[in-house]
Amino acid sequence: MKVTAFSNNLFQLTRLVAFNCYLVREDDGFTLIDTNMSGQAQAIMQGARKLGFPITRILLTHAHVDHVGSLDALHDALPDVPVAISERDARFLTGDKSLDSSEPQVRLRGGYPVCQTKPTLLLHEGDRIGSLEVIATPGHTPGHIAFLDTRDRALIAGDAFQTQGGVAVSGTFELLFPLPALATWHKGLAEESARKLLALQPSVLAVGHGRMLSQPQVAMERAIRVMAETLAKAERKQSHVA
Ligand SMILES: [Zn+2]
């Protein structure tokens, strides 16, 4: 895997150009955020080893296959390392793909594989794990979460945004890399979550697909505008039909 350092605290591991996971440095080692596709456990551990620290926590932004693919293999290799995901997306890991009655009844998209690993910690808005604060960002999946590093405001945003093929809110169709759009559950919620992330004034935007972007405010604003226009257009079309 390709290793890209953003700072002494944040490293991006990339598989096949566009599939990322992250290592966040803490006093006791690395927090791994997401586990990439299947077959990447050894490469991820090797990446951490080369940077000189063990993996001491595994956090997941959401339960899609390209983020939890190597979870079971990593858990087998590192059985004492705690695993955390949002309480909502944890249900997907068990194969339960039901929606809550309080949620928009929209079809789930993207691959949600069943995992053997039982999370040791279920996360909610505002929780703190080491230096990271949990930000609830539903939309791409019902229980999607992002992580804000409170030391330097680095934002590990999962698939709430993408930078591959252009900076976009997940759910906006980017011809050069349409995967996140095709896998997004609810675009309206995704737009709300994107605004919430912008308001955090992150110093860097680190996403599941694409390069890390420093000082991302202007690009995030533009991406949110495009998403809002797309949604407004779709709504106009629908009211026309009705
Ligand atoms: Zn995803």
mmCIF file of N, CA, C and O and ligand atoms in Angstrom, residues 61-67 109-112 140-141 144 158-160 170 179-180 183-184 209, ligand 1:
data_model
loop_
_atom_site.group_PDB
_atom_site.id
_atom_site.type_symbol
_atom_site.label_atom_id
_atom_site.label_comp_id
_atom_site.label_asym_id
_atom_site.label_seq_id
_atom_site.Cartn_x
_atom_site.Cartn_y
_atom_site.Cartn_z
ATOM 1 N N THR A 61 -15.640 4.061 9.931
ATOM 2 C CA THR A 61 -16.540 5.187 9.605
ATOM 3 C C THR A 61 -17.914 4.674 9.208
ATOM 4 O O THR A 61 -18.920 5.330 9.450
ATOM 5 N N HIS A 62 -17.957 3.510 8.575
ATOM 6 C CA HIS A 62 -19.235 2.906 8.173
ATOM 7 C C HIS A 62 -18.994 1.474 7.730
ATOM 8 O O HIS A 62 -17.849 1.028 7.643
ATOM 9 N N ALA A 63 -20.085 0.763 7.445
ATOM 10 C CA ALA A 63 -20.006 -0.696 7.278
ATOM 11 C C ALA A 63 -19.911 -1.157 5.822
ATOM 12 O O ALA A 63 -20.134 -2.333 5.541
ATOM 13 N N HIS A 64 -19.559 -0.259 4.902
ATOM 14 C CA HIS A 64 -19.414 -0.689 3.501
ATOM 15 C C HIS A 64 -18.192 -1.590 3.310
ATOM 16 O O HIS A 64 -17.194 -1.454 4.010
ATOM 17 N N VAL A 65 -18.274 -2.432 2.285
ATOM 18 C CA VAL A 65 -17.296 -3.504 2.069
ATOM 19 C C VAL A 65 -15.867 -3.000 1.863
ATOM 20 O O VAL A 65 -14.916 -3.652 2.296
ATOM 21 N N ASP A 66 -15.712 -1.834 1.263
ATOM 22 C CA ASP A 66 -14.351 -1.329 1.027
ATOM 23 C C ASP A 66 -13.795 -0.598 2.258
ATOM 24 O O ASP A 66 -12.700 -0.039 2.212
ATOM 25 N N HIS A 67 -14.541 -0.618 3.367
ATOM 26 C CA HIS A 67 -14.076 -0.029 4.632
ATOM 27 C C HIS A 67 -13.957 -1.076 5.746
ATOM 28 O O HIS A 67 -13.193 -0.885 6.684
ATOM 29 N N ARG A 109 -27.833 1.142 -0.327
ATOM 30 C CA ARG A 109 -27.001 0.914 -1.510
ATOM 31 C C ARG A 109 -25.589 0.515 -1.096
ATOM 32 O O ARG A 109 -25.146 0.845 -0.011
ATOM 33 N N GLY A 110 -24.897 -0.143 -1.997
ATOM 34 C CA GLY A 110 -23.520 -0.548 -1.713
ATOM 35 C C GLY A 110 -23.497 -1.876 -0.975
ATOM 36 O O GLY A 110 -24.534 -2.371 -0.530
ATOM 37 N N GLY A 111 -22.303 -2.441 -0.849
ATOM 38 C CA GLY A 111 -22.146 -3.757 -0.227
ATOM 39 C C GLY A 111 -21.946 -3.648 1.276
ATOM 40 O O GLY A 111 -21.095 -2.899 1.751
ATOM 41 N N TYR A 112 -22.759 -4.393 2.033
ATOM 42 C CA TYR A 112 -22.628 -4.469 3.493
ATOM 43 C C TYR A 112 -22.334 -5.920 3.857
ATOM 44 O O TYR A 112 -23.269 -6.698 4.051
ATOM 45 N N HIS A 140 -24.573 8.857 3.682
ATOM 46 C CA HIS A 140 -23.931 7.834 2.843
ATOM 47 C C HIS A 140 -24.394 6.453 3.316
ATOM 48 O O HIS A 140 -24.760 5.602 2.522
ATOM 49 N N THR A 141 -24.352 6.227 4.630
ATOM 50 C CA THR A 141 -25.040 5.096 5.270
ATOM 51 C C THR A 141 -25.822 5.669 6.454
ATOM 52 O O THR A 141 -25.543 6.794 6.888
ATOM 53 N N HIS A 144 -23.286 6.447 9.391
ATOM 54 C CA HIS A 144 -21.946 6.928 9.023
ATOM 55 C C HIS A 144 -21.425 7.916 10.069
ATOM 56 O O HIS A 144 -22.165 8.763 10.553
ATOM 57 N N GLY A 158 -14.386 9.704 6.126
ATOM 58 C CA GLY A 158 -14.962 8.503 5.518
ATOM 59 C C GLY A 158 -15.491 8.814 4.126
ATOM 60 O O GLY A 158 -14.811 9.461 3.328
ATOM 61 N N ASP A 159 -16.725 8.397 3.863
ATOM 62 C CA ASP A 159 -17.319 8.663 2.543
ATOM 63 C C ASP A 159 -18.354 9.790 2.593
ATOM 64 O O ASP A 159 -19.213 9.886 1.721
ATOM 65 N N ALA A 160 -18.274 10.657 3.597
ATOM 66 C CA ALA A 160 -19.181 11.815 3.615
ATOM 67 C C ALA A 160 -18.836 12.750 2.461
ATOM 68 O O ALA A 160 -19.694 13.421 1.895
ATOM 69 N N SER A 170 -20.690 12.955 -0.994
ATOM 70 C CA SER A 170 -21.083 11.615 -1.441
ATOM 71 C C SER A 170 -22.552 11.618 -1.810
ATOM 72 O O SER A 170 -23.382 12.096 -1.049
ATOM 73 N N LEU A 179 -18.330 5.601 -7.687
ATOM 74 C CA LEU A 179 -18.617 4.584 -6.671
ATOM 75 C C LEU A 179 -19.329 5.125 -5.416
ATOM 76 O O LEU A 179 -20.365 4.580 -5.014
ATOM 77 N N PRO A 180 -18.805 6.199 -4.775
ATOM 78 C CA PRO A 180 -19.484 6.678 -3.559
ATOM 79 C C PRO A 180 -20.920 7.127 -3.826
ATOM 80 O O PRO A 180 -21.802 6.913 -2.996
ATOM 81 N N ALA A 183 -23.232 4.226 -4.010
ATOM 82 C CA ALA A 183 -23.396 3.517 -2.739
ATOM 83 C C ALA A 183 -24.065 4.379 -1.673
ATOM 84 O O ALA A 183 -24.197 3.957 -0.528
ATOM 85 N N THR A 184 -24.487 5.600 -2.026
ATOM 86 C CA THR A 184 -25.058 6.509 -1.016
ATOM 87 C C THR A 184 -26.543 6.253 -0.806
ATOM 88 O O THR A 184 -27.317 6.206 -1.749
ATOM 89 N N HIS A 209 -11.969 7.950 -0.426
ATOM 90 C CA HIS A 209 -11.608 7.830 -1.839
ATOM 91 C C HIS A 209 -11.037 9.148 -2.344
ATOM 92 O O HIS A 209 -11.762 10.122 -2.488
HETATM 93 ZN ZN ZN B 1 -19.000 3.829 1.480
#
